PDB file of C-alpha atoms in Angstrom:
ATOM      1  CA  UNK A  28       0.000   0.000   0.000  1.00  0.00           C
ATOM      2  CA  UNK A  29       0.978   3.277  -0.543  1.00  0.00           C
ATOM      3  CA  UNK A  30      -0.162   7.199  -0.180  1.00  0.00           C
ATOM      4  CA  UNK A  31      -2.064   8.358  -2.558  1.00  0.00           C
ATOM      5  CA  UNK A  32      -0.785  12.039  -2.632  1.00  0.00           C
ATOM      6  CA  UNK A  33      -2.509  14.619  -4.463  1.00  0.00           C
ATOM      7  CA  UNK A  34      -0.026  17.257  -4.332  1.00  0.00           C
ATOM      8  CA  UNK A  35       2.834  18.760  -2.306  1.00  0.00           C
ATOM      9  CA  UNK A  36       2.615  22.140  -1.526  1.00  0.00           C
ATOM     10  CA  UNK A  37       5.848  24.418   0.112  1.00  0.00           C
ATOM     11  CA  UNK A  38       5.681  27.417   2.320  1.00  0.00           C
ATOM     12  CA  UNK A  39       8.608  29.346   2.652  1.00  0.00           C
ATOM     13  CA  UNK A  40       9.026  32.954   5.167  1.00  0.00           C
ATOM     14  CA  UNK A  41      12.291  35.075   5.565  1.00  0.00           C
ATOM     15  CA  UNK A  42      11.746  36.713   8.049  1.00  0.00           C
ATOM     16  CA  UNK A  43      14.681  40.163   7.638  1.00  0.00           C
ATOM     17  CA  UNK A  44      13.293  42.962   9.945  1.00  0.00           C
ATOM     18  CA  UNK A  45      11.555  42.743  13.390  1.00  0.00           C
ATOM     19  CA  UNK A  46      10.563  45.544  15.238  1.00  0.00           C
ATOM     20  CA  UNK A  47      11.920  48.195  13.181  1.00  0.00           C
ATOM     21  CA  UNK A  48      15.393  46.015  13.343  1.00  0.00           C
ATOM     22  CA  UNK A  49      17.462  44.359  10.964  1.00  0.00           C
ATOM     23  CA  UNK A  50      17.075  40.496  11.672  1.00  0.00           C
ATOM     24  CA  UNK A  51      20.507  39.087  11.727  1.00  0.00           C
ATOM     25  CA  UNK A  52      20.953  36.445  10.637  1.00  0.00           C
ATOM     26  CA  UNK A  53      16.948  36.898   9.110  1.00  0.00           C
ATOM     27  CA  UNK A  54      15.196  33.591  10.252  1.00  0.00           C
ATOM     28  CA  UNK A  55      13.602  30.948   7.734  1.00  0.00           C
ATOM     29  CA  UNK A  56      10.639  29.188   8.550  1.00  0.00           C
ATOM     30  CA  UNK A  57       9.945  26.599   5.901  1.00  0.00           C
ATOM     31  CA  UNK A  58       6.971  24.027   5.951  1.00  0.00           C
ATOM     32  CA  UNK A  59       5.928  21.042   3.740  1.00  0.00           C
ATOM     33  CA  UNK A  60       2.502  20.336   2.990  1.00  0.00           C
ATOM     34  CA  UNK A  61       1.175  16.763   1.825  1.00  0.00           C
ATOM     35  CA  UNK A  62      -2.597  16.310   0.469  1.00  0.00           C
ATOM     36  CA  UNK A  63      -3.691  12.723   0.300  1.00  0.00           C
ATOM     37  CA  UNK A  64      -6.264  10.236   0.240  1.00  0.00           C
ATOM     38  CA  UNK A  65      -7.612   9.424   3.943  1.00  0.00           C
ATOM     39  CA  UNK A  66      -7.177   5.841   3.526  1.00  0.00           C
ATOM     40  CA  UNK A  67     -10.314   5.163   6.378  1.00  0.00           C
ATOM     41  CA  UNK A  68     -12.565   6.909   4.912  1.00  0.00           C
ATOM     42  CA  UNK A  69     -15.582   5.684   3.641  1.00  0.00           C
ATOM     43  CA  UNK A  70     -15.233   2.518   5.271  1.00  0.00           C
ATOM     44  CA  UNK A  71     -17.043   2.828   8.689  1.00  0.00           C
ATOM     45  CA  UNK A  72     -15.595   2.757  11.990  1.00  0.00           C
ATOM     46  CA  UNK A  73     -12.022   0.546  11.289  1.00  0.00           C
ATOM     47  CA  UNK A  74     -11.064  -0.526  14.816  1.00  0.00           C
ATOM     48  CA  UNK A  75      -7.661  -1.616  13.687  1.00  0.00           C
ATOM     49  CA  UNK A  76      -5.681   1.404  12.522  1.00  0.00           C
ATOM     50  CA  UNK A  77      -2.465   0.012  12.458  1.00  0.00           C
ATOM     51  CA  UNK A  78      -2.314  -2.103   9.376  1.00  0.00           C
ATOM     52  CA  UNK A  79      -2.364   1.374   7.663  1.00  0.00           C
ATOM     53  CA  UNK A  80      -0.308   3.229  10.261  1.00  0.00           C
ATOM     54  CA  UNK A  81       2.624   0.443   9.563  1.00  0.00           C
ATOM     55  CA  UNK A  82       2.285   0.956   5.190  1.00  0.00           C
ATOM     56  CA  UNK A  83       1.931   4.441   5.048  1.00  0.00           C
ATOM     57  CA  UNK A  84       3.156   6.495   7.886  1.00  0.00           C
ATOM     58  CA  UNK A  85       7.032   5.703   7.044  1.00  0.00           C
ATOM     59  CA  UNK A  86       6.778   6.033   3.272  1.00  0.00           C
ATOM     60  CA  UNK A  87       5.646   9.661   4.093  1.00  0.00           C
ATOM     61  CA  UNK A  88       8.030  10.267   6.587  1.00  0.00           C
ATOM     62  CA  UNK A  89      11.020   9.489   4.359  1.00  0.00           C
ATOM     63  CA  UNK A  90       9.062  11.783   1.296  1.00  0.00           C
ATOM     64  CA  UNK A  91       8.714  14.925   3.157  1.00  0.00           C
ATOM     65  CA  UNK A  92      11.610  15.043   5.047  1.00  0.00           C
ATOM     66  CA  UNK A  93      13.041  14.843   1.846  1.00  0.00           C
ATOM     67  CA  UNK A  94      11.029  17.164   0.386  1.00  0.00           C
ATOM     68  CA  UNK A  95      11.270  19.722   3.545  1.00  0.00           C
ATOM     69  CA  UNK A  96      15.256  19.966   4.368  1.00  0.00           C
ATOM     70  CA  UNK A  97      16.590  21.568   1.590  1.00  0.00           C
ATOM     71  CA  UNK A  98      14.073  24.640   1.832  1.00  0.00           C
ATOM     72  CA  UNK A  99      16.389  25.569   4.735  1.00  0.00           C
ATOM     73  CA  UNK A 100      18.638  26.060   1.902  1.00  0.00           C
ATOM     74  CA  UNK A 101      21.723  24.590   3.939  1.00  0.00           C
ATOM     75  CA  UNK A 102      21.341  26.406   7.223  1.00  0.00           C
ATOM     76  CA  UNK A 103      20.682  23.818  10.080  1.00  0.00           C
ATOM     77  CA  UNK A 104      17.373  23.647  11.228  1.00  0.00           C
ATOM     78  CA  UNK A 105      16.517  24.730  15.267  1.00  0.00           C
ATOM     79  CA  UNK A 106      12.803  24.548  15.319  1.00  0.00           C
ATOM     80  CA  UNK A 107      10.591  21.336  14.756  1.00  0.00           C
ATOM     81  CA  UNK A 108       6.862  20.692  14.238  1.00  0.00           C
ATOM     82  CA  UNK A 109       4.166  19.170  12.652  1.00  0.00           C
ATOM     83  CA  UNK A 110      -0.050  18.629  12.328  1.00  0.00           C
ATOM     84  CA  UNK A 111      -2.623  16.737  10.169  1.00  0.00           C
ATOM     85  CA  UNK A 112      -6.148  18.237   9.289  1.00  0.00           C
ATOM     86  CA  UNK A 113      -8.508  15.885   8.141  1.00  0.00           C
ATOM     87  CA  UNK A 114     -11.265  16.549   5.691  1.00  0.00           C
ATOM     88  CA  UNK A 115     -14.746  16.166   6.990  1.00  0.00           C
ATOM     89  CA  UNK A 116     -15.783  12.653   6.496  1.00  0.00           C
ATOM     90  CA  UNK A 117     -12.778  11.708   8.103  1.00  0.00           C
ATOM     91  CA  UNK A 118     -11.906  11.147  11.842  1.00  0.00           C
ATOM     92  CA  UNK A 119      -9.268  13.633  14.176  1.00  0.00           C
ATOM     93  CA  UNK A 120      -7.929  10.104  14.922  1.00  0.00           C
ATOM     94  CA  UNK A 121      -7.251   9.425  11.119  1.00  0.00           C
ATOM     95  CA  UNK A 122      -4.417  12.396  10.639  1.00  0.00           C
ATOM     96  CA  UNK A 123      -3.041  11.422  14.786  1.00  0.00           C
ATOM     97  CA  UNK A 124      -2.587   7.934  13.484  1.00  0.00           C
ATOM     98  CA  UNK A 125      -0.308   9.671  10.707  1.00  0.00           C
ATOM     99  CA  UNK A 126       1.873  12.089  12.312  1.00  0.00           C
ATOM    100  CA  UNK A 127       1.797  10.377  16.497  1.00  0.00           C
ATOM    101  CA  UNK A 128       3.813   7.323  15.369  1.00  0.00           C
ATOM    102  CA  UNK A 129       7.611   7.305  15.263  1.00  0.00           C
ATOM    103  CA  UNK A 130       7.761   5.718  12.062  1.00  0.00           C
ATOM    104  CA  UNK A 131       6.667   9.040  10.997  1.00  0.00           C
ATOM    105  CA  UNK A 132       8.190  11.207  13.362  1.00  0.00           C
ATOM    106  CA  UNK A 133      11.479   9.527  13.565  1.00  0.00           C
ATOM    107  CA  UNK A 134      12.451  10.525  10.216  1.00  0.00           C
ATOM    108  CA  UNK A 135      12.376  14.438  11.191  1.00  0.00           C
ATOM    109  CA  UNK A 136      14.241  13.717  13.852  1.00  0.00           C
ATOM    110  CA  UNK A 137      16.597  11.973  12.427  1.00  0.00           C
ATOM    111  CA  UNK A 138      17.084  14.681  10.023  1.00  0.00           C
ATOM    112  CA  UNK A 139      17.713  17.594  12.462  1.00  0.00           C
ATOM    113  CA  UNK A 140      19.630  15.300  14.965  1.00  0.00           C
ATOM    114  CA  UNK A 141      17.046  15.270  17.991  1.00  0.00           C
ATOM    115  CA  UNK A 142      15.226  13.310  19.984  1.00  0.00           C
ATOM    116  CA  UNK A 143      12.931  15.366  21.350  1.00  0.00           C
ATOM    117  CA  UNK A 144       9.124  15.661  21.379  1.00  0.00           C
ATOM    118  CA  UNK A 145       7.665  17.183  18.621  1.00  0.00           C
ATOM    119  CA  UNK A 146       5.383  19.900  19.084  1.00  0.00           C
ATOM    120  CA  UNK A 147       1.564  19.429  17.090  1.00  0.00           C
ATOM    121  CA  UNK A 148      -1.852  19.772  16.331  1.00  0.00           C
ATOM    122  CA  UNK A 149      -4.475  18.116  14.745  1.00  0.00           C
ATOM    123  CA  UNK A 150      -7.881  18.821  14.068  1.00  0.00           C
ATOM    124  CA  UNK A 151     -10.761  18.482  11.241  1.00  0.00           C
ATOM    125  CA  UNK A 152     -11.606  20.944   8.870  1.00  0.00           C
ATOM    126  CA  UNK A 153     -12.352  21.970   5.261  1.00  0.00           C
ATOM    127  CA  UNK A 154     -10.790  23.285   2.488  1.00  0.00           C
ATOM    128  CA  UNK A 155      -8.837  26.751   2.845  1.00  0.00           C
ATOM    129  CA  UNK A 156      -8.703  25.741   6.519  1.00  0.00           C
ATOM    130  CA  UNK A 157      -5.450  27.157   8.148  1.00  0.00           C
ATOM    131  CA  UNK A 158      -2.751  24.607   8.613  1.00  0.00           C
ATOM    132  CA  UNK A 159      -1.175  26.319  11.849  1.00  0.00           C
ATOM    133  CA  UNK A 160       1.288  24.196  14.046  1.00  0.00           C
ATOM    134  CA  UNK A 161       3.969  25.243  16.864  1.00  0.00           C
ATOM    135  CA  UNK A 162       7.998  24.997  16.444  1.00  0.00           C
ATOM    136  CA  UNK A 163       9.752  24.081  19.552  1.00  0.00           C
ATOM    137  CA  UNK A 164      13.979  24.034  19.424  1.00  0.00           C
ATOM    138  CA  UNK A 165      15.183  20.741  18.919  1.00  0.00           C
ATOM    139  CA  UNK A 166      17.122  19.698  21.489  1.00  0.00           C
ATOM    140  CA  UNK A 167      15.912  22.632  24.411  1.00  0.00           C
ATOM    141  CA  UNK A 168      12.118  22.456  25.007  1.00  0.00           C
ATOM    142  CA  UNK A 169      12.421  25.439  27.554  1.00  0.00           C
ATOM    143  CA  UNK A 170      13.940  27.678  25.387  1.00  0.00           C
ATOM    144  CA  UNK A 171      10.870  30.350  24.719  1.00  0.00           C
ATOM    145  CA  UNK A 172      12.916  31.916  21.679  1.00  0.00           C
ATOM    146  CA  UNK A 173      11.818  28.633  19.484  1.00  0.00           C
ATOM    147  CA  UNK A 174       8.257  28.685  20.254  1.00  0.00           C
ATOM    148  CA  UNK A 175       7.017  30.286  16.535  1.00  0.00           C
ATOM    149  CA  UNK A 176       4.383  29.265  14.519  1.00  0.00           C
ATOM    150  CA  UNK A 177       4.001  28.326  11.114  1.00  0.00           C
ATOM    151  CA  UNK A 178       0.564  28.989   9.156  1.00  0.00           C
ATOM    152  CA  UNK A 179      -0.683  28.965   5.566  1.00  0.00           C
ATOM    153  CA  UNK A 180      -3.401  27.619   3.769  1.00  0.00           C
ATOM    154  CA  UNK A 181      -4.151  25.664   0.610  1.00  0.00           C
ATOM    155  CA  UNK A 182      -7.487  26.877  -0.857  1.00  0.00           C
ATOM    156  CA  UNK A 183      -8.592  22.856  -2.261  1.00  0.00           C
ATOM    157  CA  UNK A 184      -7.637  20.871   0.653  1.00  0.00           C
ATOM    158  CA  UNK A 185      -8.572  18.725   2.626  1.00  0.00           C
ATOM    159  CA  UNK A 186     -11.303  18.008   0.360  1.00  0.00           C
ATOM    160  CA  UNK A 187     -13.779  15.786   2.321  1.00  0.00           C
ATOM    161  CA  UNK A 188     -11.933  12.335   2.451  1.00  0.00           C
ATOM    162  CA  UNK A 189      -8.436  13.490   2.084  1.00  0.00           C
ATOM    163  CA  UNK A 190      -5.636  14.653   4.560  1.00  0.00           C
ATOM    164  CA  UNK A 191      -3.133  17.301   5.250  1.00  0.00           C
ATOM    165  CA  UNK A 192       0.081  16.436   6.577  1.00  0.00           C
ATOM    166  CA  UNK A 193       2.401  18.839   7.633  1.00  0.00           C
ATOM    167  CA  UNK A 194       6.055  19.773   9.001  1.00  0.00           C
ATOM    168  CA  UNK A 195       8.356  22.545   9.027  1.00  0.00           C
ATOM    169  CA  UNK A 196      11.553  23.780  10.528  1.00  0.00           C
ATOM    170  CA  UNK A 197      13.126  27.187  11.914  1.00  0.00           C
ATOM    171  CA  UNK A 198      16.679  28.123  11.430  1.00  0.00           C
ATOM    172  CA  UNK A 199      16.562  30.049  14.256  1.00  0.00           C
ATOM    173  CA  UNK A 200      14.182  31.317  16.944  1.00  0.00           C
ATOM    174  CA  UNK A 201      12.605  34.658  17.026  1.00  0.00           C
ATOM    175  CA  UNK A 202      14.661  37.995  15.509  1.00  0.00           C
ATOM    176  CA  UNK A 203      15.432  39.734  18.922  1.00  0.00           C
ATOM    177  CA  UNK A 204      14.359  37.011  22.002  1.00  0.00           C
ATOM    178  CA  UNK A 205      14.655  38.800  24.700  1.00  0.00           C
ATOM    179  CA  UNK A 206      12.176  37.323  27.362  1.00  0.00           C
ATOM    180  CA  UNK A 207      14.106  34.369  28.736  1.00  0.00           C
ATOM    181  CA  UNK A 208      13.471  30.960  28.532  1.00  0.00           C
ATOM    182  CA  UNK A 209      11.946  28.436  31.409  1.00  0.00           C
ATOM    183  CA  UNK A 210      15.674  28.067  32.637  1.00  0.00           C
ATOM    184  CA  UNK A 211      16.309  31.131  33.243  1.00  0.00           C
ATOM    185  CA  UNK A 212      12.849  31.354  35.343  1.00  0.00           C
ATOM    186  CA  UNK A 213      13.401  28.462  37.554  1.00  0.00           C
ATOM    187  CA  UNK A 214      16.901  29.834  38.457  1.00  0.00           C
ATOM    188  CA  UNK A 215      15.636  33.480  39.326  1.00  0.00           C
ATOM    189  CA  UNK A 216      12.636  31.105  41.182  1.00  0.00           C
ATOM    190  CA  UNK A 217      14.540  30.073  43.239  1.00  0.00           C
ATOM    191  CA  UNK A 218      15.631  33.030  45.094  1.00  0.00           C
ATOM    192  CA  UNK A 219      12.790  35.096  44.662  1.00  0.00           C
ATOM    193  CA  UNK A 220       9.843  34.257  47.328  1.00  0.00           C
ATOM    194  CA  UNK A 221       7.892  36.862  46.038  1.00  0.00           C
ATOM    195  CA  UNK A 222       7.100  34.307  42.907  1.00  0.00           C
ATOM    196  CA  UNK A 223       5.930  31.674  45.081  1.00  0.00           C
ATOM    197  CA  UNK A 224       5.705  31.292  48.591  1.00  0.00           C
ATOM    198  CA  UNK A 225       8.219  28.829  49.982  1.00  0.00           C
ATOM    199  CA  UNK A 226       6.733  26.045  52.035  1.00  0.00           C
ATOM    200  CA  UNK A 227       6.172  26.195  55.393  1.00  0.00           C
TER     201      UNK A 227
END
């Protein structure tokens, strides 16, 4: 078995001035887009997900990260993340059984050298719908200046029994961090009892 793909679509931002402020280096957040069939639907309620999971789930792994890593055009990726929208006469548990399995996930990874969680969401929707997803940094889940978000749309999908699968990647976090990270809070924590009172 394999996907029956529709279409790739890319999404590509550069992101030069923030704030009035010369980004530098400007950051690149790129993003892959697959539209395929949603191999469940029309078929009832299929108990047994995995036989599909197993088939398709690597194949597209291996095909968009293969697809995605160049758009970083050489500069090592930071930021990770991914989501599936499902058309309408599908199920929210049709895209998770896509993109919540390491076969799939293991091949981004892989790619950007982490093992780390990988920051989603998934949901149902129609076509035009916005794809939006979170980036976390690869390796540092506290570090706030990763957390971006990637969103576009793709004005025919998902049509009702087909499925968007996306990823994308940072090459940085945001032009001009400045807030800290979760780190940095638990070490000023710690001496300040005005945050939270110590126990008693």
């Amino acid at each position: 078995m394999k996907p029956e793909i529709r279409k790739f679509v890319t999404h590509v931002e550069d992101v030069l001035v923030e704030g009035g402020k010369p980004a530098d280096p400007p950051l690149r957040i790129a993003a892959l887009a697959t539209v395929l069939r949603n191999p469940w639907a029309g078929r009832g309620f299929v108990e047994d997900l995995r036989p599909e999971i197993h088939a398709l789930a690597p194949a597209l792994g291996a095909e968009m990260v293969k697809r995605l890593m160049p758009l970083a055009d050489g500069v090592p990726a930071e930021a990770f993340g991914k989501t599936a929208i499902v058309g309408v006469n599908g199920e929210i548990e049709h895209g998770s059984a896509l993109i919540h399995t390491l076969r799939f996930g293991n091949y981004l990874r892989d790619a950007v050298s982490s093992s780390e969680f990988i920051p989603f969401t998934n949901k149902r929707g129609g076509p035009g719908n916005s794809i939006t997803f979170p980036l976390r940094h690869i390796t540092k889940g506290g570090a706030r200046s990763h957390f971006l978000t990637v969103e576009f749309s793709i004005p025919d999908a998902p049509a009702p029994d087909e499925i968007i699968i996306a990823i994308g990647i940072a090459t940085g976090g945001r032009p001009h961090a400045r807030i800290g990270d979760r780190y940095s809070d638990m070490e000023e924590m710690k001496h300040d009892q005005t945050v939270r009172p110590a126990p008693s």
